[in-house]
Amino acid sequence: MLNNKTILVTGGTGSFGNKFVDFVLENYNPNKIIIYSRDEFKQFNMQNKYKNHPKFKCLRFFVGDVRDLERMKRAMEGVEYVIHAAALKQVPACEYNPLEAIKTNVNGAANVINAALDSGVKKVIALSTDKAVNPINLYGGTKLVSDKLFIAGNAYAGAKDVCFAIVRYGNVAGSRGSVIPFFDNIIKNGGKELPITDYRMTRFWISLEEGVKLVIKALEEARGGETFISKIPSFKITDLAQAMLPGCKMKEIGIREGEKLHEIMVTTEDSLHTYEYEKHYIVYPQMDFWDESKIIEGGKKLDYGFSYSSGNNTEWYSIEDLKTLLNEQYYKKK
């Protein structure tokens, strides 16, 4: 799929970008991978990370911001696939700096779309979030608009051979800003009590590698306008706390502004247009450019009323499961 292809990753120096590059270099022989981000220090660190890799010569490092349309167009010259991972993601930062969030998450998304349309790109996969579903904070609101822009990008393509699709998943286990490193820091400093915003809170568990594999699947299968959502187990935040610090006290401190009790991936309204596959769901678009002949084979149309959230999931991780996952996906890789 990616052999001899030229790929650009916006926000490429982040957690996802690093894992994506790891996965592609291990499994494919790309022509070029362009790492596009605005942080020159992270770019320097990433270059050092890969400088002794046998495929290092295929990596290119572009300092640039998705807010800059002209720079995006220059970076996309000769590019076939774009993975759009750049975003302002921290909920409190977006609440306090709303115009900055709009510039990056909304205007930046529009720039990626326009640059792709003008540069001969074949496929664009945009990373979304559970927070874009029934958003209650500004970050989620900007990502909802971003998702709508990418879906509508297919209508703007006209006769051009390009398609835009979305991959949606929740908090990545162990990523910056997630609860695992937060708890870990408390434990390292001798804490015996872990703060729980709400005892009822649940989350999905998805690893970075699972997120990358979903993006690869979207690259392989997308025909334009789909939203790909992984089937993954849920866990209770209280169980995670006990897995990380067995027997710890747990103090309920109250849910934070802009925070949900459960991660929602497919709403009841989405169910009208959602198909279930073996390991994922696809929400299909309802726009003039779409017709049912584009539906990917092997899926089952869901009944109206279905919803998919971390709270009503049928698969759950136990405390012991979480201990195993933490050892495999977090502690060993620190």
Tab-separated table of C-alpha atoms in Angstrom, residues 74-298:
chain	number	residue	atom	x	y	z
A	74	ARG	CA	4.987	23.646	-1.018
A	75	ALA	CA	5.220	20.698	1.372
A	76	MET	CA	2.596	18.725	-0.584
A	77	GLU	CA	4.358	18.893	-3.934
A	78	GLY	CA	4.628	15.308	-5.203
A	79	VAL	CA	2.768	13.908	-2.170
A	80	GLU	CA	0.256	11.081	-2.696
A	81	TYR	CA	-1.036	10.505	0.847
A	82	VAL	CA	-1.563	12.986	3.680
A	83	ILE	CA	-2.176	12.082	7.327
A	84	HIS	CA	-3.511	15.111	9.179
A	85	ALA	CA	-2.600	14.783	12.857
A	86	ALA	CA	-1.829	18.419	13.708
A	87	ALA	CA	-4.174	20.033	16.228
A	88	LEU	CA	-4.384	21.950	19.457
A	89	LYS	CA	-5.665	19.152	21.698
A	90	GLN	CA	-5.536	20.272	25.321
A	91	VAL	CA	-9.098	21.046	26.424
A	92	PRO	CA	-8.241	23.773	29.008
A	93	ALA	CA	-5.803	25.481	26.597
A	94	CYS	CA	-8.449	25.575	23.876
A	95	GLU	CA	-11.034	26.968	26.302
A	96	TYR	CA	-8.675	29.758	27.341
A	97	ASN	CA	-7.325	30.421	23.828
A	98	PRO	CA	-10.373	29.844	21.613
A	99	LEU	CA	-9.222	31.875	18.618
A	100	GLU	CA	-5.893	30.002	18.547
A	101	ALA	CA	-7.768	26.686	18.590
A	102	ILE	CA	-9.920	27.868	15.677
A	103	LYS	CA	-6.860	29.002	13.695
A	104	THR	CA	-5.199	25.605	13.995
A	105	ASN	CA	-8.062	23.120	14.170
A	106	VAL	CA	-10.501	24.778	11.756
A	107	ASN	CA	-8.510	27.114	9.511
A	108	GLY	CA	-5.614	24.661	9.501
A	109	ALA	CA	-7.938	21.859	8.390
A	110	ALA	CA	-9.225	24.054	5.553
A	111	ASN	CA	-5.631	24.738	4.488
A	112	VAL	CA	-4.817	21.024	4.411
A	113	ILE	CA	-7.881	20.402	2.227
A	114	ASN	CA	-7.160	23.255	-0.173
A	115	ALA	CA	-3.477	22.385	-0.463
A	116	ALA	CA	-4.347	18.734	-1.157
A	117	LEU	CA	-6.876	19.721	-3.829
A	118	ASP	CA	-4.310	21.943	-5.544
A	119	SER	CA	-1.336	19.572	-5.264
A	120	GLY	CA	-2.588	16.315	-6.794
A	121	VAL	CA	-2.794	14.391	-3.507
A	122	LYS	CA	-4.668	11.069	-3.787
A	123	LYS	CA	-5.900	10.474	-0.230
A	124	VAL	CA	-6.136	12.498	2.967
A	125	ILE	CA	-6.889	10.827	6.300
A	126	ALA	CA	-7.705	13.229	9.148
A	127	LEU	CA	-7.452	12.190	12.792
A	128	SER	CA	-10.545	13.027	14.817
A	129	THR	CA	-11.573	12.461	18.429
A	130	ASP	CA	-14.484	11.295	20.535
A	131	LYS	CA	-14.755	14.901	21.740
A	132	ALA	CA	-16.053	15.892	18.285
A	133	VAL	CA	-19.165	13.771	18.980
A	134	ASN	CA	-21.843	15.830	20.733
A	135	PRO	CA	-19.132	18.332	21.745
A	136	ILE	CA	-19.319	20.084	25.089
A	137	ASN	CA	-15.998	21.950	24.890
A	138	LEU	CA	-14.300	24.188	22.337
A	139	TYR	CA	-11.757	21.563	21.341
A	140	GLY	CA	-14.560	19.152	20.477
A	141	GLY	CA	-16.415	21.903	18.640
A	142	THR	CA	-13.413	22.755	16.479
A	143	LYS	CA	-12.816	19.087	15.665
A	144	LEU	CA	-16.476	18.649	14.708
A	145	VAL	CA	-16.096	21.518	12.236
A	146	SER	CA	-12.829	20.003	11.016
A	147	ASP	CA	-14.543	16.643	10.414
A	148	LYS	CA	-17.329	18.317	8.457
A	149	LEU	CA	-14.777	20.191	6.338
A	150	PHE	CA	-12.918	17.007	5.430
A	151	ILE	CA	-16.134	15.210	4.496
A	152	ALA	CA	-17.227	18.182	2.376
A	153	GLY	CA	-13.785	18.237	0.754
A	154	ASN	CA	-14.935	15.315	-1.356
A	155	ALA	CA	-17.656	17.496	-2.885
A	156	TYR	CA	-15.068	20.140	-3.780
A	157	ALA	CA	-12.815	17.592	-5.490
A	158	GLY	CA	-14.888	17.586	-8.670
A	159	ALA	CA	-13.115	15.517	-11.308
A	160	LYS	CA	-9.892	15.379	-9.291
A	161	ASP	CA	-8.775	11.931	-8.159
A	162	VAL	CA	-8.632	12.646	-4.428
A	163	CYS	CA	-10.636	11.484	-1.423
A	164	PHE	CA	-10.854	12.645	2.169
A	165	ALA	CA	-11.783	10.414	5.120
A	166	ILE	CA	-11.668	10.495	8.913
A	167	VAL	CA	-10.378	8.199	11.645
A	168	ARG	CA	-11.981	8.684	15.063
A	169	TYR	CA	-10.691	7.392	18.364
A	170	GLY	CA	-10.514	8.524	21.968
A	171	ASN	CA	-7.647	9.162	24.335
A	172	VAL	CA	-4.598	7.109	23.441
A	173	ALA	CA	-3.331	5.138	26.430
A	174	GLY	CA	-0.191	6.752	27.830
A	175	SER	CA	-0.181	9.758	25.491
A	176	ARG	CA	0.690	13.212	26.778
A	177	GLY	CA	-2.143	14.705	28.800
A	178	SER	CA	-3.853	11.357	29.395
A	179	VAL	CA	-4.654	9.992	32.828
A	180	ILE	CA	-1.953	7.271	32.892
A	181	PRO	CA	1.111	9.580	33.048
A	182	PHE	CA	-0.847	11.819	35.443
A	183	PHE	CA	-1.392	8.932	37.879
A	184	ASP	CA	2.162	7.689	37.298
A	185	ASN	CA	3.630	11.041	38.317
A	186	ILE	CA	1.634	11.034	41.566
A	187	ILE	CA	2.810	7.505	42.349
A	188	LYS	CA	6.466	8.349	41.577
A	189	ASN	CA	6.281	11.215	44.064
A	190	GLY	CA	5.095	8.904	46.822
A	191	GLY	CA	1.379	9.537	46.573
A	192	LYS	CA	-0.903	6.943	48.149
A	193	GLU	CA	-4.184	8.457	46.964
A	194	LEU	CA	-5.290	8.980	43.366
A	195	PRO	CA	-7.852	11.653	42.402
A	196	ILE	CA	-10.875	10.397	40.449
A	197	THR	CA	-13.040	13.006	38.773
A	198	ASP	CA	-16.097	10.740	38.905
A	199	TYR	CA	-16.324	7.129	40.102
A	200	ARG	CA	-18.610	6.296	37.152
A	201	MET	CA	-16.153	7.483	34.496
A	202	THR	CA	-15.127	5.084	31.699
A	203	ARG	CA	-12.743	5.324	28.765
A	204	PHE	CA	-11.744	3.295	25.731
A	205	TRP	CA	-8.243	1.812	25.654
A	206	ILE	CA	-6.491	2.207	22.317
A	207	SER	CA	-2.758	1.960	21.817
A	208	LEU	CA	-0.830	4.159	19.411
A	209	GLU	CA	-0.156	1.124	17.229
A	210	GLU	CA	-3.875	0.331	17.013
A	211	GLY	CA	-4.489	3.951	16.036
A	212	VAL	CA	-1.867	3.727	13.295
A	213	LYS	CA	-3.332	0.481	11.969
A	214	LEU	CA	-6.775	2.089	11.725
A	215	VAL	CA	-5.252	4.916	9.666
A	216	ILE	CA	-3.599	2.373	7.355
A	217	LYS	CA	-6.962	0.610	6.929
A	218	ALA	CA	-8.589	3.936	6.075
A	219	LEU	CA	-5.855	4.605	3.501
A	220	GLU	CA	-6.514	1.207	1.952
A	221	GLU	CA	-10.316	1.308	1.929
A	222	ALA	CA	-11.575	4.904	1.976
A	223	ARG	CA	-13.558	6.062	-1.024
A	224	GLY	CA	-14.321	9.503	0.367
A	225	GLY	CA	-16.268	10.848	3.351
A	226	GLU	CA	-16.160	7.839	5.683
A	227	THR	CA	-15.475	7.965	9.414
A	228	PHE	CA	-13.579	4.859	10.604
A	229	ILE	CA	-13.973	3.856	14.269
A	230	SER	CA	-12.148	0.952	15.953
A	231	LYS	CA	-13.888	-1.668	18.085
A	232	ILE	CA	-11.878	-1.601	21.303
A	233	PRO	CA	-12.494	-2.541	24.959
A	234	SER	CA	-13.441	-0.071	27.690
A	235	PHE	CA	-12.184	0.296	31.243
A	236	LYS	CA	-13.304	2.014	34.417
A	237	ILE	CA	-11.089	4.822	35.692
A	238	THR	CA	-11.347	3.355	39.191
A	239	ASP	CA	-10.027	0.024	37.861
A	240	LEU	CA	-7.118	1.817	36.187
A	241	ALA	CA	-6.238	3.484	39.488
A	242	GLN	CA	-6.224	0.098	41.265
A	243	ALA	CA	-4.130	-1.432	38.477
A	244	MET	CA	-1.504	1.297	38.817
A	245	LEU	CA	-1.523	1.532	42.637
A	246	PRO	CA	-3.200	-1.548	44.140
A	247	GLY	CA	-5.163	-0.811	47.293
A	248	CYS	CA	-4.871	2.948	46.866
A	249	LYS	CA	-7.380	5.395	48.236
A	250	MET	CA	-9.449	7.116	45.559
A	251	LYS	CA	-10.800	10.585	46.187
A	252	GLU	CA	-13.653	11.798	43.989
A	253	ILE	CA	-12.864	15.407	43.063
A	254	GLY	CA	-15.644	16.228	40.598
A	255	ILE	CA	-15.783	16.216	36.840
A	256	ARG	CA	-13.763	18.939	35.127
A	257	GLU	CA	-15.117	21.579	32.785
A	258	GLY	CA	-15.551	20.166	29.288
A	259	GLU	CA	-15.090	16.548	30.439
A	260	LYS	CA	-17.509	13.690	29.715
A	261	LEU	CA	-18.328	10.654	31.831
A	262	HIS	CA	-17.974	8.373	28.806
A	263	GLU	CA	-16.278	8.563	25.421
A	264	ILE	CA	-18.881	8.472	22.636
A	265	MET	CA	-17.891	7.254	19.176
A	266	VAL	CA	-21.189	6.495	17.399
A	267	THR	CA	-24.364	8.371	18.322
A	268	THR	CA	-27.938	7.183	17.921
A	269	GLU	CA	-28.312	9.617	15.018
A	270	ASP	CA	-25.139	8.237	13.399
A	271	SER	CA	-26.565	4.718	13.573
A	272	LEU	CA	-28.780	5.448	10.582
A	273	HIS	CA	-25.675	5.608	8.400
A	274	THR	CA	-23.296	3.245	10.218
A	275	TYR	CA	-22.102	-0.216	9.182
A	276	GLU	CA	-20.447	-2.728	11.465
A	277	TYR	CA	-17.394	-4.705	10.327
A	278	GLU	CA	-15.363	-7.356	12.114
A	279	LYS	CA	-13.004	-4.969	13.897
A	280	HIS	CA	-14.411	-1.514	13.216
A	281	TYR	CA	-17.423	0.632	12.371
A	282	ILE	CA	-17.770	3.020	9.449
A	283	VAL	CA	-20.101	6.017	9.504
A	284	TYR	CA	-20.891	6.824	5.885
A	285	PRO	CA	-21.598	10.380	4.677
A	286	GLN	CA	-24.985	11.638	3.604
A	287	MET	CA	-24.101	14.059	0.836
A	288	ASP	CA	-24.800	14.426	-2.877
A	289	PHE	CA	-21.381	13.056	-3.877
A	290	TRP	CA	-22.088	9.775	-2.041
A	291	ASP	CA	-24.060	6.760	-3.193
A	292	GLU	CA	-24.506	3.282	-1.764
A	293	SER	CA	-22.345	1.676	-4.453
A	294	LYS	CA	-19.346	3.036	-2.493
A	295	ILE	CA	-20.206	1.111	0.681
A	296	ILE	CA	-17.368	-1.278	1.517
A	297	GLU	CA	-18.365	-4.937	1.317
A	298	GLY	CA	-18.598	-7.154	4.385
